[in-house]
Structure formats: C-alpha cells, structure tokens
Short mmCIF file of C-alpha atoms in Angstrom, two decimals:
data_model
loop_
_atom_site.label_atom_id
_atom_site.label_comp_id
_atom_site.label_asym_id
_atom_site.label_seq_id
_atom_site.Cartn_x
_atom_site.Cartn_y
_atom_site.Cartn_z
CA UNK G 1 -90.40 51.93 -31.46
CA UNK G 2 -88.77 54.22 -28.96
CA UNK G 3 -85.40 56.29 -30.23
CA UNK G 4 -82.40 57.56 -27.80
CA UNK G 5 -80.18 60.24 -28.35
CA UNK G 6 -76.90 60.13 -26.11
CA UNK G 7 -74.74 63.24 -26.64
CA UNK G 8 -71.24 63.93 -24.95
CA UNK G 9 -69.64 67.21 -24.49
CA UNK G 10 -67.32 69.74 -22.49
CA UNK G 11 -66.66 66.05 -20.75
CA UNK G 12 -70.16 65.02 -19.55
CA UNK G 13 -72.99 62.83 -21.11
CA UNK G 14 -76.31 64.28 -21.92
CA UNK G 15 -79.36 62.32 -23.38
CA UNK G 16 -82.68 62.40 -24.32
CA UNK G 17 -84.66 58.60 -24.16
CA UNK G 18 -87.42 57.03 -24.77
CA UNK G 19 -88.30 59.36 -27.39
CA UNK G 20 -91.28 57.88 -29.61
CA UNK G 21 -91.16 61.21 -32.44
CA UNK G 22 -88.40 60.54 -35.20
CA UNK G 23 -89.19 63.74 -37.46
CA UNK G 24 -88.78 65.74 -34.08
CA UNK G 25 -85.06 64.28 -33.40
CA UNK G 26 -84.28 65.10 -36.97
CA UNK G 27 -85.72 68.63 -36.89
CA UNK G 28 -84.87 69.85 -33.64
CA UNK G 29 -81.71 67.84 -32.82
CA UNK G 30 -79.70 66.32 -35.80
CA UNK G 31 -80.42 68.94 -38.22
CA UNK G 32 -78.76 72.24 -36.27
CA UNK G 33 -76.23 69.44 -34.95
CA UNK G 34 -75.02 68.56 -39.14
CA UNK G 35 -75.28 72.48 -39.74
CA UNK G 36 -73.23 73.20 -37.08
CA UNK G 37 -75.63 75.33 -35.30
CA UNK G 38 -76.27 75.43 -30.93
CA UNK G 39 -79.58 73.43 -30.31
CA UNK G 40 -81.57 73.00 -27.03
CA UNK G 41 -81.49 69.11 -25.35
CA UNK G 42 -81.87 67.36 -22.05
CA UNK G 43 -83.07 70.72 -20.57
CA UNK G 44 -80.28 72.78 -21.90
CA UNK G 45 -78.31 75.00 -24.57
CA UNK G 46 -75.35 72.79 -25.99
CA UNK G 47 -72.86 74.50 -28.37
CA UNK G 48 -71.97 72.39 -30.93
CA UNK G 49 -68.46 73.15 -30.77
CA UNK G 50 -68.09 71.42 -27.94
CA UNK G 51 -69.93 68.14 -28.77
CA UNK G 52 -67.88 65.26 -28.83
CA UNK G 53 -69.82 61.89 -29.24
CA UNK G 54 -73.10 61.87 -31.00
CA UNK G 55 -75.31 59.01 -31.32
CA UNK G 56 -78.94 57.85 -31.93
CA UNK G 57 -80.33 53.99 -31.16
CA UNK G 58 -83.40 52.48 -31.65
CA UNK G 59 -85.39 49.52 -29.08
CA UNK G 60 -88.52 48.41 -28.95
CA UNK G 61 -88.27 48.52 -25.55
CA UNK G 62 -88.17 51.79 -23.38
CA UNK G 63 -84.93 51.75 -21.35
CA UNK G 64 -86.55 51.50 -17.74
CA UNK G 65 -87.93 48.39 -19.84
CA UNK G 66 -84.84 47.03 -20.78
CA UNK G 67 -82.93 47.84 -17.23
CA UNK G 68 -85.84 45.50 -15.98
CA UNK G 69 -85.54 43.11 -18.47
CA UNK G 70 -81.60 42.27 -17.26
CA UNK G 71 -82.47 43.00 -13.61
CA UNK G 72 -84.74 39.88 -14.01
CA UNK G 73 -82.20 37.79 -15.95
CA UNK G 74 -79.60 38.46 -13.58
CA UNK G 75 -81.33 37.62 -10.36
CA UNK G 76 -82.33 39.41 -7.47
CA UNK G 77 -79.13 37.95 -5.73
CA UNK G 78 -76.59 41.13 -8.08
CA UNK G 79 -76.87 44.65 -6.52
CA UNK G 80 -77.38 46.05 -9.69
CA UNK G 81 -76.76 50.00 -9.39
CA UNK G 82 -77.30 51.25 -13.02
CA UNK G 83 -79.56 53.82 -14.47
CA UNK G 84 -80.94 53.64 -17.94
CA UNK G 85 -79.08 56.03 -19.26
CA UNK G 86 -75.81 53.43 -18.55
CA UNK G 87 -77.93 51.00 -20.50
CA UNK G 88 -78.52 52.80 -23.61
CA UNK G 89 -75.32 53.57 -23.42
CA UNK G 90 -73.06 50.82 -22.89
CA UNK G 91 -75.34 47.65 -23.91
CA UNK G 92 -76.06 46.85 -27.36
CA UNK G 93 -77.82 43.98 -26.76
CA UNK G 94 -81.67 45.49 -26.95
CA UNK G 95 -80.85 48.47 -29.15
CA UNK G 96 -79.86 49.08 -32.64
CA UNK G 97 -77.28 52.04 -33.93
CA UNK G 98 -79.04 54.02 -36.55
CA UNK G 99 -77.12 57.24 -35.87
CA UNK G 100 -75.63 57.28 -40.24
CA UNK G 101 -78.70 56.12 -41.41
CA UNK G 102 -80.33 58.88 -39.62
CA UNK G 103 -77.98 61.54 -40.52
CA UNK G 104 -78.24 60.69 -44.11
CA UNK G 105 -81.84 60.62 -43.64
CA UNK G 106 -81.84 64.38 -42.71
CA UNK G 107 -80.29 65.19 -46.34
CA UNK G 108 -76.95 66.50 -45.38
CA UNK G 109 -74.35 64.25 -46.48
CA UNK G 110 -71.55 63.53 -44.53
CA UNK G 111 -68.74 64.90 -46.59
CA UNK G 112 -70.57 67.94 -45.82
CA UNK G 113 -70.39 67.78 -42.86
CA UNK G 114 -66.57 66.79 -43.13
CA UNK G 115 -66.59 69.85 -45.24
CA UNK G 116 -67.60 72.07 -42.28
CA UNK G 117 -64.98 70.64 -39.20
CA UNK G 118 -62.25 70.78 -42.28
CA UNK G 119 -63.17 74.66 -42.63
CA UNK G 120 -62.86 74.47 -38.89
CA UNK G 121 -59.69 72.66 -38.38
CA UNK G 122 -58.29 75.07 -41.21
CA UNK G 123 -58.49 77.63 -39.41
CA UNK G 124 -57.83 77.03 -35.65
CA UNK G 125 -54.56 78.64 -36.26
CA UNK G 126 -56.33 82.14 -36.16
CA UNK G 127 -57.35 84.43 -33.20
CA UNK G 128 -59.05 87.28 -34.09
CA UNK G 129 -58.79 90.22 -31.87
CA UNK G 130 -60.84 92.96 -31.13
CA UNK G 131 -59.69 95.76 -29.06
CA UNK G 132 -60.51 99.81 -29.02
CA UNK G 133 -57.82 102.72 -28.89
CA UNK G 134 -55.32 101.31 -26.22
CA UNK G 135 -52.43 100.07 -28.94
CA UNK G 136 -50.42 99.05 -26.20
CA UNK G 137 -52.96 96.31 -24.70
CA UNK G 138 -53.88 94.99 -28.40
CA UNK G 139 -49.97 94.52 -29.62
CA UNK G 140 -49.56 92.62 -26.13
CA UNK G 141 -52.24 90.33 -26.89
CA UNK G 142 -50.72 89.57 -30.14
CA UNK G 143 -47.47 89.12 -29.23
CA UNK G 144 -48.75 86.37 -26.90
CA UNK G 145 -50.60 84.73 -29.32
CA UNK G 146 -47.73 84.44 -31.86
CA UNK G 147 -45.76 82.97 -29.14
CA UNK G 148 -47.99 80.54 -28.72
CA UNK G 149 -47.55 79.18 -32.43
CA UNK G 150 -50.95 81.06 -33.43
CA UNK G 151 -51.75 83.93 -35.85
CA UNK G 152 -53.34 87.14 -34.78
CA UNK G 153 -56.13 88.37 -36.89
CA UNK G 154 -56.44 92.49 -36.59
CA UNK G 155 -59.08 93.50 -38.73
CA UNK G 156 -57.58 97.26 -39.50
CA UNK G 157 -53.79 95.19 -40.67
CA UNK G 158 -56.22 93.45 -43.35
CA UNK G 159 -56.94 94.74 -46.78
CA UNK G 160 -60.47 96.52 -47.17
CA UNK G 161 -60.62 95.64 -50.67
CA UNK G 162 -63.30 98.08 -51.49
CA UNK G 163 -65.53 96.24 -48.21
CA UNK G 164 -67.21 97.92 -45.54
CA UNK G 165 -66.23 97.38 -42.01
CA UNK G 166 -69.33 94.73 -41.43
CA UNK G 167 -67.80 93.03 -44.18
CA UNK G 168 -64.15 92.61 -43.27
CA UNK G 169 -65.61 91.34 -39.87
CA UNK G 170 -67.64 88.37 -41.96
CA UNK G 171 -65.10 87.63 -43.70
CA UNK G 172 -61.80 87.19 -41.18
CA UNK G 173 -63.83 85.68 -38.26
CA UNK G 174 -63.74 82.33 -39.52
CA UNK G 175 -61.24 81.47 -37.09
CA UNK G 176 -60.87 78.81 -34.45
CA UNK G 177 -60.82 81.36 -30.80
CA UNK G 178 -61.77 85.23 -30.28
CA UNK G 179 -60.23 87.55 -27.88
CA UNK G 180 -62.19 90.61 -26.92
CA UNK G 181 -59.99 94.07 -25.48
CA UNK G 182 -62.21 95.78 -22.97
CA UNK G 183 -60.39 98.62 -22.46
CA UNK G 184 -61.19 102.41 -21.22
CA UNK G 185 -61.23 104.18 -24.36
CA UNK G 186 -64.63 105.93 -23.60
CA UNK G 187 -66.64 107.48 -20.83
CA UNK G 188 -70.79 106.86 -20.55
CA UNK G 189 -73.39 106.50 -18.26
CA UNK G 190 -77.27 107.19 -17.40
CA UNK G 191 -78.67 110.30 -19.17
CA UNK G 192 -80.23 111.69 -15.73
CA UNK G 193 -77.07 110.84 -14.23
CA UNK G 194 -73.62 113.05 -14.38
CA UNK G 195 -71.66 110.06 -13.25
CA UNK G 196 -69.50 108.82 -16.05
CA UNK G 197 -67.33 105.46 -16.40
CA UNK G 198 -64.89 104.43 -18.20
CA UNK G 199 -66.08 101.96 -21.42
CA UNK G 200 -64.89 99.72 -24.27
CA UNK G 201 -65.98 101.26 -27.37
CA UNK G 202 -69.01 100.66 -29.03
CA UNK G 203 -67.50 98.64 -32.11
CA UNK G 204 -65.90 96.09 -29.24
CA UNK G 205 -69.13 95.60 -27.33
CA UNK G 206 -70.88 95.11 -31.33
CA UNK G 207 -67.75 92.85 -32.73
CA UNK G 208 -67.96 90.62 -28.96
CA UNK G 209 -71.99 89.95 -29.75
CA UNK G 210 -71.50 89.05 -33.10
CA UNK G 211 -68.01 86.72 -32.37
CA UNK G 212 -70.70 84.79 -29.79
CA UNK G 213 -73.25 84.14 -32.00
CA UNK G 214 -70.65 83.10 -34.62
CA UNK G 215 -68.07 80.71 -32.56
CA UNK G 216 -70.39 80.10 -29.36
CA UNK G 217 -69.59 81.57 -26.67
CA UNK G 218 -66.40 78.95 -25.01
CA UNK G 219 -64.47 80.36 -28.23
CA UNK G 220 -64.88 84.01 -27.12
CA UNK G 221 -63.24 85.38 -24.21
CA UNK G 222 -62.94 88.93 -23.10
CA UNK G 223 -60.23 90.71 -21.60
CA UNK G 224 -61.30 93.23 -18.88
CA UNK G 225 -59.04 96.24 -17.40
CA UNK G 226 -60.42 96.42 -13.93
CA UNK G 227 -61.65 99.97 -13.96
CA UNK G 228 -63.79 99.77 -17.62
CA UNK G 229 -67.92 99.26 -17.00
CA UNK G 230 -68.55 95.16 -18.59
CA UNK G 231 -72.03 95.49 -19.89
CA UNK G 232 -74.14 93.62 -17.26
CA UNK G 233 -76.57 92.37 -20.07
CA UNK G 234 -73.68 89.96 -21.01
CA UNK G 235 -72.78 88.53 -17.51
CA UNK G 236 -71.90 84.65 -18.09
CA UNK G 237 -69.96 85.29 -21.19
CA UNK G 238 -66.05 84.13 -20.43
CA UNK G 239 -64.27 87.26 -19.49
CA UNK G 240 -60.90 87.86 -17.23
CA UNK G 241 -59.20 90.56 -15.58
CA UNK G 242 -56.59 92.60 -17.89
CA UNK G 243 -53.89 92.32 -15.57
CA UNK G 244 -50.30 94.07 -15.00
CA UNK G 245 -49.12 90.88 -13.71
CA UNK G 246 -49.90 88.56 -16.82
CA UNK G 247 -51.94 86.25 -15.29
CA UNK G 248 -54.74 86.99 -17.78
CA UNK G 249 -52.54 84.85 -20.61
CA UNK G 250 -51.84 81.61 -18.21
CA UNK G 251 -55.67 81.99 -17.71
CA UNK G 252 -56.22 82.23 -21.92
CA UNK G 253 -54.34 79.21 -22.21
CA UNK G 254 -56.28 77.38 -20.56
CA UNK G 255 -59.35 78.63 -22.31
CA UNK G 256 -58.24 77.66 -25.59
CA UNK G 257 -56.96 73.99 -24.27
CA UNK G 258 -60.60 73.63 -23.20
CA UNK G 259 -61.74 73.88 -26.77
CA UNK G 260 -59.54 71.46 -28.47
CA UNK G 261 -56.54 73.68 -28.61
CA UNK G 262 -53.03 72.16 -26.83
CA UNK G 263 -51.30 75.00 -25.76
CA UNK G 264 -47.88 74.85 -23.79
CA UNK G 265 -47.77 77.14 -21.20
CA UNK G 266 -43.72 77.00 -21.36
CA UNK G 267 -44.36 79.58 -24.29
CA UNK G 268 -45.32 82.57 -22.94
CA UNK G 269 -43.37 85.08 -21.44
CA UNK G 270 -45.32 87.92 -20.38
#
C-alpha cells in the first residue's frame, strides 16, 4: 500500500507520495500538524499557521503507476501533460481518502483540534506589541492598530498580578499577529571595538525570539528605524523600515491580510 500526503499553504501545493511508512506520516507529519506545531515536508519548514488544505490517500498503486495506468486507457492519440502530483490530487478514481481515519488514529480528537483554531480565532483581535523606550513610536503603532478595528496588547498597561515579567509575556501572547519596535534606545558593539550603534533593547530582541517560536514567524513582523543595528543572526524574519512617511502601516496591512486577517486599508490615517 503506498500513502500520499498533499498539503496546501501560503497559496501553493506541497506533497509527499508514494510513501510506503504509515507510523512515519503519523509521527513526523500529522502529529505536530493536530498540535499545531511547524513540521518539516517536501524538503521544507511549513508553519502550520499557514496550512490550508490537509489531506492523506491511500492506492495500491504508486502515482507514476496510476498516471500510466490512464495514459494507457486514454490512448496514445491525448497529449496528456499531467504530473502525478495532479493525479493524487484531483482523481479519486485509484485512491482512497483516509485523512479522519488517520487523524483519529493519531489520538487527538478532532474537537481538539477545533479546540485549538477556536483559541485561535478568539483571539485574532489582539496585536501584541513590543517596543523599548521611544513612547512616541509604540503609542503610534497602537493607534494604528485600533484604527484598524484591532486591540493593542502592551504588556506594562496589563496587570502583574503578583507575575514576573516572563510570565505576563506567556500569558498575553496568545494573540492572532505580533509587532516588534526596533528602536534606538541603546548603544553596543564589539568589545575590541570603540565603535558603538544604536540598538533595540535587549528585552525586544528576547520578546521578538520568543513571539517567533510562539506564532511562527509570518505572524511576527518587526518595525525597524533606519539607523538601529537588526541583529544579523535573524535576517529572513519579516521586518520593515520605521518610516516618517507611514508607509510602514500600508506595508503591515498587508502582512496581516496574508495571514487570514482582512484589513481595509481605507482605515488608516497615518
């Protein structure tokens, strides 16, 4: 028996075929895909935030097998231009759907898994915000995210409640987007060097790591001032220039529209 897994997300279809180990599809694929977790497939990182379609069939065939198979029964007189991918795919006719039975297999139920996009869903309406010392940057980000309809998380406007600071970050994360301040609150550089930059503060740099590793990384983005230092071991994270001319919040609309949000740009007045 030979098992296909087609998965579709950010827009574009990804699979894995012909795949004769069942226990490793459940292990390394379904499992961090029901607990909501990134997982590596078809020679890649996907975050599971932005999966779309997920599905799992079953043929005795391989699919080179079955594009054969209908090759033949069509004649050699039909251009037939398909790869097996398309087959698995679209035809039904040599393959079986066993994508619930296989995620009930894995021993997650489904409502759980309803559970978790709920929790999700719940709270989409939250940004959370993390900026340094420059007041004036952070209350212009939140301005522009209550005019788009959203609510602006500040972790220092929310009761500690006896928590510690790695606590209140735990616990008001759980929000649908992230916005990270870079902004030139401190100076560093290389101890044999005198040379020193301007830098975010250490507690943004921390809070943008963890906010990745929480959301995935198309939920974060970071706002840059063009003359702070963007640590360089971070390059490929979404970040955008801090601009005078408001450009920056056009170009965060369009961020959160790429994750599910719908955002109208008509909104904001920068």
């Amino acid at each position: 028996m030979y098992y296909h897994v087609v998965i579709k997300a950010n827009g574009k279809i990804f699979s894995e075929l012909d795949k004769d180990n069942l226990d490793e599809i459940k292990n390394d694929i379904v499992k961090p895909y029901l607990e909501n977790e990134d997982f590596y497939f078809d020679s890649r990182f996907l975050n599971r935030q932005s999966i779309t379609d997920f599905s799992i069939k079953k043929s005795e065939l391989t699919s080179k097998d079955i594009l054969h198979k209908i090759k033949i029964r069509l004649g050699n007189n039909i251009v037939f231009a398909v790869n097996p991918r398309d087959i698995i795919v679209e035809n039904n006719e040599h393959t079986i759907n066993i994508t619930k039975n296989i995620l009930k297999e894995v021993g997650i139920t489904g409502s759980k898994n309803i559970h978790v996009e709920n929790n999700l869903v719940k709270n989409k309406q939250e940004i959370f915000i993390v900026h340094g010392r420059d007041n004036e940057s952070k209350i212009s980000v939140a301005r522009f995210i209550e005019q788009l309809g959203l609510e602006a998380i500040i972790l220092h406007e929310q009761s500690n409640a006896g928590k510690t600071i790695i606590e209140k970050i735990e616990e008001h994360t759980d929000v649908g987007f992230a916005i990270v301040l870079y902004t030139p609150c401190d100076l560093g550089g290389l101890k044999e060097s005198e040379e020193r930059k301007p830098r975010a503060r250490q507690n943004v740099v921390f809070e943008h790591g963890y906010l990745i590793a929480k959301l995935g990384r198309p939920r974060v983005c970071a706002l840059v001032k063009e003359e702070v230092e963007f640590p360089s071991d971070i390059n490929g994270m979404v970040y955008l220039t801090f601009d005078n001319s408001g450009a920056w919040a056009y170009k965060i609309a369009d961020e959160l529209n790429k994750v599910g949000y719908q955002i109208d740009k008509n909104k904001i007045k920068i």
